[in-house]
Amino acid sequence: MADESEATASNLSPTEDTGGPRETEALNNPPTAPDEPLEDEEMPLADHIEEMIKRLAVVIVIAGGVTAIALPFSEQVINFLWYNIMPFEQLGEQARPRLYHPLALVLTRLKVASLAGVILALPVFVYQTYLFMRPGLYPHERRYYLSAVPTSLVLAFVGVSFAYFLVLPAVFTYFITYTEDAAALAFGLTKTFNLILMLMGYLAVVFQIPLFIMLAIMMGLTTRQWLADRRLLFWGGFLGISFLFTPDPTGMAPILVTLTMITLFEGTLMLLKWTGN
């Protein structure tokens, strides 16, 4: 009997013993939870659509509220933009705005106020998309997304400033050179401000390109190499979008905007390559 007990005890490995070192180590060092979404859960498609509509409604309400607040000041903004963008030293009195229908000033004021609403609603849009996607995001992705909210507002103001100081003066100087030997210039308030506001709003969105690229790469949706391998497709898309959304029959403004988009795209890829990210 003694021999049999000794044989049985000798067949037990150290890890099978209840007081073995591996079990003691496991008790002292429990496994850490993986970096995973903390609130990820299945939801019906109808609930997703309802939540998305609610969050878009928040963005629209914020944009509408800012528009209403900016409306009383819109005429001052119109005068400021007009008399600072137009090259008066070349045109003189020809640069004064012309009204060709009774509601021209009213509609232009609404458009100016709406531009302020769009710009200030951009970070709200980024934040609402974060809240919509938050349950399925990893903790580090949440940090990236939250840091994008103030960055979006800064980039929007950079885009508007770029349009104001560089793109619009270049476009109107080109208009003067383009038509000086063919016709006398007369700038209608409605169509001229359509171009000014469209370029400002469009460039506010265009300057979000670095932010979108970095967010997509940080969240693992794409890679720098994948974007670099398809750069010509992106360039063609930039050109098509610029001609679609920039109301300039001469083609000058769309070309300038396309070059800006390509510069932002390539500059972001170069920065990511330089930093090794």
PDB file of C-alpha atoms in Angstrom:
ATOM      1  CA  MET A   1       0.000   0.000   0.000  1.00  0.00           C
ATOM      2  CA  ALA A   2       2.833   2.351   0.814  1.00  0.00           C
ATOM      3  CA  ASP A   3       4.483   1.698  -2.543  1.00  0.00           C
ATOM      4  CA  GLU A   4       1.206   2.361  -4.380  1.00  0.00           C
ATOM      5  CA  SER A   5       0.693   5.695  -2.559  1.00  0.00           C
ATOM      6  CA  GLU A   6       4.225   6.781  -3.365  1.00  0.00           C
ATOM      7  CA  ALA A   7       3.757   5.878  -7.049  1.00  0.00           C
ATOM      8  CA  THR A   8       0.506   7.849  -7.257  1.00  0.00           C
ATOM      9  CA  ALA A   9       2.078  10.895  -5.652  1.00  0.00           C
ATOM     10  CA  SER A  10       5.072  10.739  -7.983  1.00  0.00           C
ATOM     11  CA  ASN A  11       2.803  10.822 -11.075  1.00  0.00           C
ATOM     12  CA  LEU A  12       1.348  14.218 -10.091  1.00  0.00           C
ATOM     13  CA  SER A  13       3.053  17.185 -11.810  1.00  0.00           C
ATOM     14  CA  PRO A  14       3.767  20.377  -9.860  1.00  0.00           C
ATOM     15  CA  THR A  15       1.118  22.275 -11.807  1.00  0.00           C
ATOM     16  CA  GLU A  16      -1.558  19.779 -10.832  1.00  0.00           C
ATOM     17  CA  ASP A  17      -0.905  20.322  -7.168  1.00  0.00           C
ATOM     18  CA  THR A  18      -3.406  22.789  -5.720  1.00  0.00           C
ATOM     19  CA  GLY A  19      -0.605  24.683  -4.096  1.00  0.00           C
ATOM     20  CA  GLY A  20       1.663  24.684  -7.170  1.00  0.00           C
ATOM     21  CA  PRO A  21       3.675  27.761  -8.199  1.00  0.00           C
ATOM     22  CA  ARG A  22       1.704  28.426 -11.432  1.00  0.00           C
ATOM     23  CA  GLU A  23      -1.634  28.625  -9.635  1.00  0.00           C
ATOM     24  CA  THR A  24      -0.137  30.870  -6.966  1.00  0.00           C
ATOM     25  CA  GLU A  25       1.282  33.171  -9.681  1.00  0.00           C
ATOM     26  CA  ALA A  26      -2.093  33.299 -11.447  1.00  0.00           C
ATOM     27  CA  LEU A  27      -3.827  34.277  -8.236  1.00  0.00           C
ATOM     28  CA  ASN A  28      -1.297  36.981  -7.494  1.00  0.00           C
ATOM     29  CA  ASN A  29      -1.282  38.359 -11.092  1.00  0.00           C
ATOM     30  CA  PRO A  30      -4.777  38.075 -12.600  1.00  0.00           C
ATOM     31  CA  PRO A  31      -4.963  38.635 -16.390  1.00  0.00           C
ATOM     32  CA  THR A  32      -5.560  42.217 -17.449  1.00  0.00           C
ATOM     33  CA  ALA A  33      -8.602  43.099 -19.515  1.00  0.00           C
ATOM     34  CA  PRO A  34      -7.828  43.672 -23.196  1.00  0.00           C
ATOM     35  CA  ASP A  35      -8.054  47.120 -24.753  1.00  0.00           C
ATOM     36  CA  GLU A  36     -11.554  46.781 -26.143  1.00  0.00           C
ATOM     37  CA  PRO A  37     -14.744  48.834 -26.507  1.00  0.00           C
ATOM     38  CA  LEU A  38     -16.309  49.069 -23.075  1.00  0.00           C
ATOM     39  CA  GLU A  39     -19.898  49.642 -24.201  1.00  0.00           C
ATOM     40  CA  ASP A  40     -20.063  47.749 -27.493  1.00  0.00           C
ATOM     41  CA  GLU A  41     -23.424  46.050 -27.895  1.00  0.00           C
ATOM     42  CA  GLU A  42     -25.720  45.028 -30.702  1.00  0.00           C
ATOM     43  CA  MET A  43     -28.509  47.474 -31.604  1.00  0.00           C
ATOM     44  CA  PRO A  44     -31.306  47.162 -34.150  1.00  0.00           C
ATOM     45  CA  LEU A  45     -30.778  49.062 -37.393  1.00  0.00           C
ATOM     46  CA  ALA A  46     -33.831  51.237 -36.681  1.00  0.00           C
ATOM     47  CA  ASP A  47     -32.271  52.378 -33.373  1.00  0.00           C
ATOM     48  CA  HIS A  48     -29.006  53.275 -35.155  1.00  0.00           C
ATOM     49  CA  ILE A  49     -30.893  55.325 -37.752  1.00  0.00           C
ATOM     50  CA  GLU A  50     -32.961  57.064 -35.070  1.00  0.00           C
ATOM     51  CA  GLU A  51     -29.857  57.980 -33.072  1.00  0.00           C
ATOM     52  CA  MET A  52     -28.074  59.238 -36.200  1.00  0.00           C
ATOM     53  CA  ILE A  53     -31.044  61.469 -37.088  1.00  0.00           C
ATOM     54  CA  LYS A  54     -31.114  62.887 -33.551  1.00  0.00           C
ATOM     55  CA  ARG A  55     -27.431  63.729 -33.654  1.00  0.00           C
ATOM     56  CA  LEU A  56     -27.739  65.364 -37.072  1.00  0.00           C
ATOM     57  CA  ALA A  57     -30.664  67.356 -35.695  1.00  0.00           C
ATOM     58  CA  VAL A  58     -28.395  68.677 -32.931  1.00  0.00           C
ATOM     59  CA  VAL A  59     -25.886  69.867 -35.557  1.00  0.00           C
ATOM     60  CA  ILE A  60     -28.648  71.548 -37.589  1.00  0.00           C
ATOM     61  CA  VAL A  61     -30.082  73.265 -34.503  1.00  0.00           C
ATOM     62  CA  ILE A  62     -26.640  74.596 -33.511  1.00  0.00           C
ATOM     63  CA  ALA A  63     -25.986  75.833 -37.061  1.00  0.00           C
ATOM     64  CA  GLY A  64     -29.428  77.474 -37.154  1.00  0.00           C
ATOM     65  CA  GLY A  65     -28.896  79.131 -33.775  1.00  0.00           C
ATOM     66  CA  VAL A  66     -25.532  80.568 -34.808  1.00  0.00           C
ATOM     67  CA  THR A  67     -27.100  81.774 -38.072  1.00  0.00           C
ATOM     68  CA  ALA A  68     -29.857  83.577 -36.162  1.00  0.00           C
ATOM     69  CA  ILE A  69     -27.322  85.233 -33.847  1.00  0.00           C
ATOM     70  CA  ALA A  70     -25.077  86.296 -36.749  1.00  0.00           C
ATOM     71  CA  LEU A  71     -27.893  87.660 -38.927  1.00  0.00           C
ATOM     72  CA  PRO A  72     -28.112  91.138 -37.309  1.00  0.00           C
ATOM     73  CA  PHE A  73     -24.373  91.619 -37.926  1.00  0.00           C
ATOM     74  CA  SER A  74     -24.342  90.217 -41.457  1.00  0.00           C
ATOM     75  CA  GLU A  75     -24.495  93.571 -43.259  1.00  0.00           C
ATOM     76  CA  GLN A  76     -21.341  94.756 -41.500  1.00  0.00           C
ATOM     77  CA  VAL A  77     -19.665  91.480 -42.486  1.00  0.00           C
ATOM     78  CA  ILE A  78     -20.743  91.994 -46.111  1.00  0.00           C
ATOM     79  CA  ASN A  79     -19.197  95.467 -46.222  1.00  0.00           C
ATOM     80  CA  PHE A  80     -16.027  94.282 -44.511  1.00  0.00           C
ATOM     81  CA  LEU A  81     -15.503  91.364 -46.891  1.00  0.00           C
ATOM     82  CA  TRP A  82     -16.460  93.279 -50.016  1.00  0.00           C
ATOM     83  CA  TYR A  83     -14.271  96.320 -49.454  1.00  0.00           C
ATOM     84  CA  ASN A  84     -11.288  94.279 -48.317  1.00  0.00           C
ATOM     85  CA  ILE A  85     -11.356  91.607 -51.013  1.00  0.00           C
ATOM     86  CA  MET A  86     -12.173  93.740 -54.047  1.00  0.00           C
ATOM     87  CA  PRO A  87      -9.108  95.406 -55.660  1.00  0.00           C
ATOM     88  CA  PHE A  88     -10.394  99.003 -55.409  1.00  0.00           C
ATOM     89  CA  GLU A  89      -7.038 100.453 -56.375  1.00  0.00           C
ATOM     90  CA  GLN A  90      -7.517  98.933 -59.825  1.00  0.00           C
ATOM     91  CA  LEU A  91     -11.279  99.310 -60.292  1.00  0.00           C
ATOM     92  CA  GLY A  92     -12.281 102.394 -58.351  1.00  0.00           C
ATOM     93  CA  GLU A  93     -16.057 102.929 -58.405  1.00  0.00           C
ATOM     94  CA  GLN A  94     -16.508  99.911 -60.673  1.00  0.00           C
ATOM     95  CA  ALA A  95     -15.897  97.696 -57.675  1.00  0.00           C
ATOM     96  CA  ARG A  96     -19.040  98.857 -55.854  1.00  0.00           C
ATOM     97  CA  PRO A  97     -21.702  96.117 -55.550  1.00  0.00           C
ATOM     98  CA  ARG A  98     -24.718  96.145 -57.889  1.00  0.00           C
ATOM     99  CA  LEU A  99     -28.182  94.972 -56.857  1.00  0.00           C
ATOM    100  CA  TYR A 100     -30.158  93.384 -59.697  1.00  0.00           C
ATOM    101  CA  HIS A 101     -33.269  92.279 -57.805  1.00  0.00           C
ATOM    102  CA  PRO A 102     -35.089  93.521 -54.678  1.00  0.00           C
ATOM    103  CA  LEU A 103     -34.162  90.598 -52.403  1.00  0.00           C
ATOM    104  CA  ALA A 104     -30.468  90.531 -53.304  1.00  0.00           C
ATOM    105  CA  LEU A 105     -29.297  92.118 -50.055  1.00  0.00           C
ATOM    106  CA  VAL A 106     -31.643  90.048 -47.856  1.00  0.00           C
ATOM    107  CA  LEU A 107     -30.560  86.751 -49.425  1.00  0.00           C
ATOM    108  CA  THR A 108     -26.900  87.690 -49.210  1.00  0.00           C
ATOM    109  CA  ARG A 109     -27.266  88.514 -45.513  1.00  0.00           C
ATOM    110  CA  LEU A 110     -28.839  85.094 -44.945  1.00  0.00           C
ATOM    111  CA  LYS A 111     -25.976  83.399 -46.767  1.00  0.00           C
ATOM    112  CA  VAL A 112     -23.337  85.259 -44.741  1.00  0.00           C
ATOM    113  CA  ALA A 113     -25.029  84.311 -41.470  1.00  0.00           C
ATOM    114  CA  SER A 114     -25.368  80.714 -42.677  1.00  0.00           C
ATOM    115  CA  LEU A 115     -21.632  80.547 -43.372  1.00  0.00           C
ATOM    116  CA  ALA A 116     -20.965  81.435 -39.729  1.00  0.00           C
ATOM    117  CA  GLY A 117     -23.381  78.673 -38.720  1.00  0.00           C
ATOM    118  CA  VAL A 118     -21.650  76.097 -40.914  1.00  0.00           C
ATOM    119  CA  ILE A 119     -18.161  76.953 -39.633  1.00  0.00           C
ATOM    120  CA  LEU A 120     -19.108  76.851 -35.956  1.00  0.00           C
ATOM    121  CA  ALA A 121     -21.173  73.694 -36.460  1.00  0.00           C
ATOM    122  CA  LEU A 122     -18.192  71.755 -37.858  1.00  0.00           C
ATOM    123  CA  PRO A 123     -16.710  70.832 -34.438  1.00  0.00           C
ATOM    124  CA  VAL A 124     -20.237  70.037 -33.216  1.00  0.00           C
ATOM    125  CA  PHE A 125     -20.584  67.642 -36.140  1.00  0.00           C
ATOM    126  CA  VAL A 126     -17.258  65.986 -35.254  1.00  0.00           C
ATOM    127  CA  TYR A 127     -18.333  65.643 -31.612  1.00  0.00           C
ATOM    128  CA  GLN A 128     -21.741  64.213 -32.503  1.00  0.00           C
ATOM    129  CA  THR A 129     -20.144  61.611 -34.783  1.00  0.00           C
ATOM    130  CA  TYR A 130     -17.880  60.744 -31.843  1.00  0.00           C
ATOM    131  CA  LEU A 131     -20.905  60.235 -29.575  1.00  0.00           C
ATOM    132  CA  PHE A 132     -22.580  58.114 -32.260  1.00  0.00           C
ATOM    133  CA  MET A 133     -19.512  55.880 -32.665  1.00  0.00           C
ATOM    134  CA  ARG A 134     -18.389  55.978 -29.013  1.00  0.00           C
ATOM    135  CA  PRO A 135     -19.814  52.594 -27.885  1.00  0.00           C
ATOM    136  CA  GLY A 136     -17.781  50.792 -30.548  1.00  0.00           C
ATOM    137  CA  LEU A 137     -14.529  52.717 -30.087  1.00  0.00           C
ATOM    138  CA  TYR A 138     -11.478  51.520 -28.186  1.00  0.00           C
ATOM    139  CA  PRO A 139     -10.308  53.794 -25.351  1.00  0.00           C
ATOM    140  CA  HIS A 140      -7.340  55.131 -27.349  1.00  0.00           C
ATOM    141  CA  GLU A 141      -9.641  55.837 -30.325  1.00  0.00           C
ATOM    142  CA  ARG A 142     -11.905  57.886 -28.066  1.00  0.00           C
ATOM    143  CA  ARG A 143      -8.956  60.061 -27.081  1.00  0.00           C
ATOM    144  CA  TYR A 144      -8.056  60.627 -30.739  1.00  0.00           C
ATOM    145  CA  TYR A 145     -11.615  61.577 -31.611  1.00  0.00           C
ATOM    146  CA  LEU A 146     -12.054  63.981 -28.701  1.00  0.00           C
ATOM    147  CA  SER A 147      -8.819  65.781 -29.564  1.00  0.00           C
ATOM    148  CA  ALA A 148     -10.200  66.253 -33.087  1.00  0.00           C
ATOM    149  CA  VAL A 149     -13.067  68.501 -31.899  1.00  0.00           C
ATOM    150  CA  PRO A 150     -11.038  71.681 -31.153  1.00  0.00           C
ATOM    151  CA  THR A 151      -8.651  70.832 -33.990  1.00  0.00           C
ATOM    152  CA  SER A 152     -11.572  70.872 -36.429  1.00  0.00           C
ATOM    153  CA  LEU A 153     -12.552  74.413 -35.415  1.00  0.00           C
ATOM    154  CA  VAL A 154      -8.961  75.662 -35.733  1.00  0.00           C
ATOM    155  CA  LEU A 155      -8.594  74.117 -39.196  1.00  0.00           C
ATOM    156  CA  ALA A 156     -11.911  75.640 -40.300  1.00  0.00           C
ATOM    157  CA  PHE A 157     -10.708  79.142 -39.366  1.00  0.00           C
ATOM    158  CA  VAL A 158      -7.389  78.485 -41.121  1.00  0.00           C
ATOM    159  CA  GLY A 159      -9.318  77.510 -44.256  1.00  0.00           C
ATOM    160  CA  VAL A 160     -11.472  80.657 -44.146  1.00  0.00           C
ATOM    161  CA  SER A 161      -8.381  82.823 -43.592  1.00  0.00           C
ATOM    162  CA  PHE A 162      -6.608  81.112 -46.489  1.00  0.00           C
ATOM    163  CA  ALA A 163      -9.548  81.928 -48.757  1.00  0.00           C
ATOM    164  CA  TYR A 164      -9.743  85.531 -47.523  1.00  0.00           C
ATOM    165  CA  PHE A 165      -6.054  86.432 -47.728  1.00  0.00           C
ATOM    166  CA  LEU A 166      -4.863  84.380 -50.710  1.00  0.00           C
ATOM    167  CA  VAL A 167      -7.444  82.639 -52.878  1.00  0.00           C
ATOM    168  CA  LEU A 168     -10.122  85.338 -53.254  1.00  0.00           C
ATOM    169  CA  PRO A 169      -7.713  88.241 -54.013  1.00  0.00           C
ATOM    170  CA  ALA A 170      -5.987  86.047 -56.611  1.00  0.00           C
ATOM    171  CA  VAL A 171      -9.327  85.086 -58.198  1.00  0.00           C
ATOM    172  CA  PHE A 172     -10.634  88.657 -58.468  1.00  0.00           C
ATOM    173  CA  THR A 173      -7.316  89.965 -59.780  1.00  0.00           C
ATOM    174  CA  TYR A 174      -7.503  87.258 -62.442  1.00  0.00           C
ATOM    175  CA  PHE A 175     -11.080  88.307 -63.303  1.00  0.00           C
ATOM    176  CA  ILE A 176      -9.913  91.872 -63.916  1.00  0.00           C
ATOM    177  CA  THR A 177      -7.010  90.760 -66.112  1.00  0.00           C
ATOM    178  CA  TYR A 178      -9.224  88.271 -67.940  1.00  0.00           C
ATOM    179  CA  THR A 179     -11.907  90.799 -68.950  1.00  0.00           C
ATOM    180  CA  GLU A 180     -10.207  94.201 -69.053  1.00  0.00           C
ATOM    181  CA  ASP A 181      -9.837  94.234 -72.850  1.00  0.00           C
ATOM    182  CA  ALA A 182     -13.267  92.737 -73.558  1.00  0.00           C
ATOM    183  CA  ALA A 183     -15.878  94.386 -71.317  1.00  0.00           C
ATOM    184  CA  ALA A 184     -16.504  96.802 -68.469  1.00  0.00           C
ATOM    185  CA  LEU A 185     -16.712  95.006 -65.142  1.00  0.00           C
ATOM    186  CA  ALA A 186     -19.794  95.208 -62.916  1.00  0.00           C
ATOM    187  CA  PHE A 187     -19.973  92.998 -59.830  1.00  0.00           C
ATOM    188  CA  GLY A 188     -23.470  91.890 -58.862  1.00  0.00           C
ATOM    189  CA  LEU A 189     -23.855  91.434 -55.104  1.00  0.00           C
ATOM    190  CA  THR A 190     -25.632  88.064 -55.263  1.00  0.00           C
ATOM    191  CA  LYS A 191     -23.381  86.135 -57.627  1.00  0.00           C
ATOM    192  CA  THR A 192     -20.176  87.707 -56.358  1.00  0.00           C
ATOM    193  CA  PHE A 193     -21.000  86.806 -52.778  1.00  0.00           C
ATOM    194  CA  ASN A 194     -22.036  83.323 -53.886  1.00  0.00           C
ATOM    195  CA  LEU A 195     -18.449  82.849 -55.038  1.00  0.00           C
ATOM    196  CA  ILE A 196     -16.944  84.453 -51.912  1.00  0.00           C
ATOM    197  CA  LEU A 197     -19.032  82.437 -49.460  1.00  0.00           C
ATOM    198  CA  MET A 198     -18.752  79.207 -51.405  1.00  0.00           C
ATOM    199  CA  LEU A 199     -14.965  79.435 -51.460  1.00  0.00           C
ATOM    200  CA  MET A 200     -14.769  80.321 -47.770  1.00  0.00           C
ATOM    201  CA  GLY A 201     -17.117  77.533 -46.701  1.00  0.00           C
ATOM    202  CA  TYR A 202     -15.572  75.023 -49.068  1.00  0.00           C
ATOM    203  CA  LEU A 203     -12.034  75.751 -47.894  1.00  0.00           C
ATOM    204  CA  ALA A 204     -13.170  75.500 -44.264  1.00  0.00           C
ATOM    205  CA  VAL A 205     -14.154  71.907 -45.091  1.00  0.00           C
ATOM    206  CA  VAL A 206     -11.123  71.266 -47.321  1.00  0.00           C
ATOM    207  CA  PHE A 207      -8.755  72.128 -44.486  1.00  0.00           C
ATOM    208  CA  GLN A 208     -10.227  69.209 -42.516  1.00  0.00           C
ATOM    209  CA  ILE A 209      -8.348  66.801 -44.855  1.00  0.00           C
ATOM    210  CA  PRO A 210      -5.289  66.395 -42.556  1.00  0.00           C
ATOM    211  CA  LEU A 211      -7.585  65.731 -39.601  1.00  0.00           C
ATOM    212  CA  PHE A 212      -9.625  63.105 -41.460  1.00  0.00           C
ATOM    213  CA  ILE A 213      -6.499  61.346 -42.735  1.00  0.00           C
ATOM    214  CA  MET A 214      -4.880  61.192 -39.303  1.00  0.00           C
ATOM    215  CA  LEU A 215      -8.074  60.018 -37.625  1.00  0.00           C
ATOM    216  CA  ALA A 216      -8.553  57.271 -40.211  1.00  0.00           C
ATOM    217  CA  ILE A 217      -4.965  56.051 -39.779  1.00  0.00           C
ATOM    218  CA  MET A 218      -5.010  56.258 -35.973  1.00  0.00           C
ATOM    219  CA  MET A 219      -8.234  54.247 -35.854  1.00  0.00           C
ATOM    220  CA  GLY A 220      -6.829  51.595 -38.175  1.00  0.00           C
ATOM    221  CA  LEU A 221      -9.251  52.268 -41.049  1.00  0.00           C
ATOM    222  CA  THR A 222      -6.433  52.773 -43.548  1.00  0.00           C
ATOM    223  CA  THR A 223      -2.659  53.214 -43.773  1.00  0.00           C
ATOM    224  CA  ARG A 224      -0.367  55.914 -45.100  1.00  0.00           C
ATOM    225  CA  GLN A 225       0.980  53.532 -47.732  1.00  0.00           C
ATOM    226  CA  TRP A 226      -2.518  52.648 -48.962  1.00  0.00           C
ATOM    227  CA  LEU A 227      -3.310  56.338 -49.453  1.00  0.00           C
ATOM    228  CA  ALA A 228       0.054  57.012 -51.116  1.00  0.00           C
ATOM    229  CA  ASP A 229      -0.434  54.136 -53.572  1.00  0.00           C
ATOM    230  CA  ARG A 230      -3.748  55.651 -54.707  1.00  0.00           C
ATOM    231  CA  ARG A 231      -2.742  59.309 -54.732  1.00  0.00           C
ATOM    232  CA  LEU A 232      -3.629  59.815 -58.411  1.00  0.00           C
ATOM    233  CA  LEU A 233      -7.194  58.659 -57.734  1.00  0.00           C
ATOM    234  CA  PHE A 234      -7.453  61.154 -54.900  1.00  0.00           C
ATOM    235  CA  TRP A 235      -6.039  63.934 -57.079  1.00  0.00           C
ATOM    236  CA  GLY A 236      -8.643  63.230 -59.755  1.00  0.00           C
ATOM    237  CA  GLY A 237     -11.392  63.202 -57.111  1.00  0.00           C
ATOM    238  CA  PHE A 238     -10.187  66.539 -55.740  1.00  0.00           C
ATOM    239  CA  LEU A 239     -10.297  68.067 -59.224  1.00  0.00           C
ATOM    240  CA  GLY A 240     -13.812  66.787 -59.922  1.00  0.00           C
ATOM    241  CA  ILE A 241     -15.187  67.937 -56.557  1.00  0.00           C
ATOM    242  CA  SER A 242     -13.609  71.377 -56.952  1.00  0.00           C
ATOM    243  CA  PHE A 243     -15.171  71.978 -60.352  1.00  0.00           C
ATOM    244  CA  LEU A 244     -18.500  70.690 -59.052  1.00  0.00           C
ATOM    245  CA  PHE A 245     -18.710  72.929 -55.978  1.00  0.00           C
ATOM    246  CA  THR A 246     -16.797  76.068 -56.998  1.00  0.00           C
ATOM    247  CA  PRO A 247     -18.970  78.464 -59.085  1.00  0.00           C
ATOM    248  CA  ASP A 248     -16.326  79.975 -61.349  1.00  0.00           C
ATOM    249  CA  PRO A 249     -16.814  79.622 -65.131  1.00  0.00           C
ATOM    250  CA  THR A 250     -13.217  80.668 -65.841  1.00  0.00           C
ATOM    251  CA  GLY A 251     -11.842  77.631 -63.980  1.00  0.00           C
ATOM    252  CA  MET A 252      -9.354  79.673 -61.933  1.00  0.00           C
ATOM    253  CA  ALA A 253     -10.954  79.076 -58.509  1.00  0.00           C
ATOM    254  CA  PRO A 254     -11.403  75.285 -58.945  1.00  0.00           C
ATOM    255  CA  ILE A 255      -7.768  74.906 -59.979  1.00  0.00           C
ATOM    256  CA  LEU A 256      -6.544  76.872 -56.950  1.00  0.00           C
ATOM    257  CA  VAL A 257      -8.757  74.813 -54.631  1.00  0.00           C
ATOM    258  CA  THR A 258      -7.588  71.549 -56.220  1.00  0.00           C
ATOM    259  CA  LEU A 259      -3.942  72.529 -55.724  1.00  0.00           C
ATOM    260  CA  THR A 260      -4.736  73.359 -52.100  1.00  0.00           C
ATOM    261  CA  MET A 261      -6.363  69.949 -51.544  1.00  0.00           C
ATOM    262  CA  ILE A 262      -3.429  68.114 -53.141  1.00  0.00           C
ATOM    263  CA  THR A 263      -0.961  70.110 -51.029  1.00  0.00           C
ATOM    264  CA  LEU A 264      -2.843  69.263 -47.823  1.00  0.00           C
ATOM    265  CA  PHE A 265      -3.106  65.587 -48.799  1.00  0.00           C
ATOM    266  CA  GLU A 266       0.538  65.197 -49.756  1.00  0.00           C
ATOM    267  CA  GLY A 267       1.754  67.333 -46.850  1.00  0.00           C
ATOM    268  CA  THR A 268      -0.098  65.116 -44.374  1.00  0.00           C
ATOM    269  CA  LEU A 269       1.363  61.951 -45.914  1.00  0.00           C
ATOM    270  CA  MET A 270       4.848  63.495 -45.852  1.00  0.00           C
ATOM    271  CA  LEU A 271       4.440  64.479 -42.193  1.00  0.00           C
ATOM    272  CA  LEU A 272       3.301  60.952 -41.277  1.00  0.00           C
ATOM    273  CA  LYS A 273       6.262  59.448 -43.126  1.00  0.00           C
ATOM    274  CA  TRP A 274       8.690  61.859 -41.457  1.00  0.00           C
ATOM    275  CA  THR A 275       7.355  61.095 -37.977  1.00  0.00           C
ATOM    276  CA  GLY A 276       7.256  57.368 -38.681  1.00  0.00           C
ATOM    277  CA  ASN A 277       3.513  57.052 -37.953  1.00  0.00           C
TER     278      ASN A 277
END
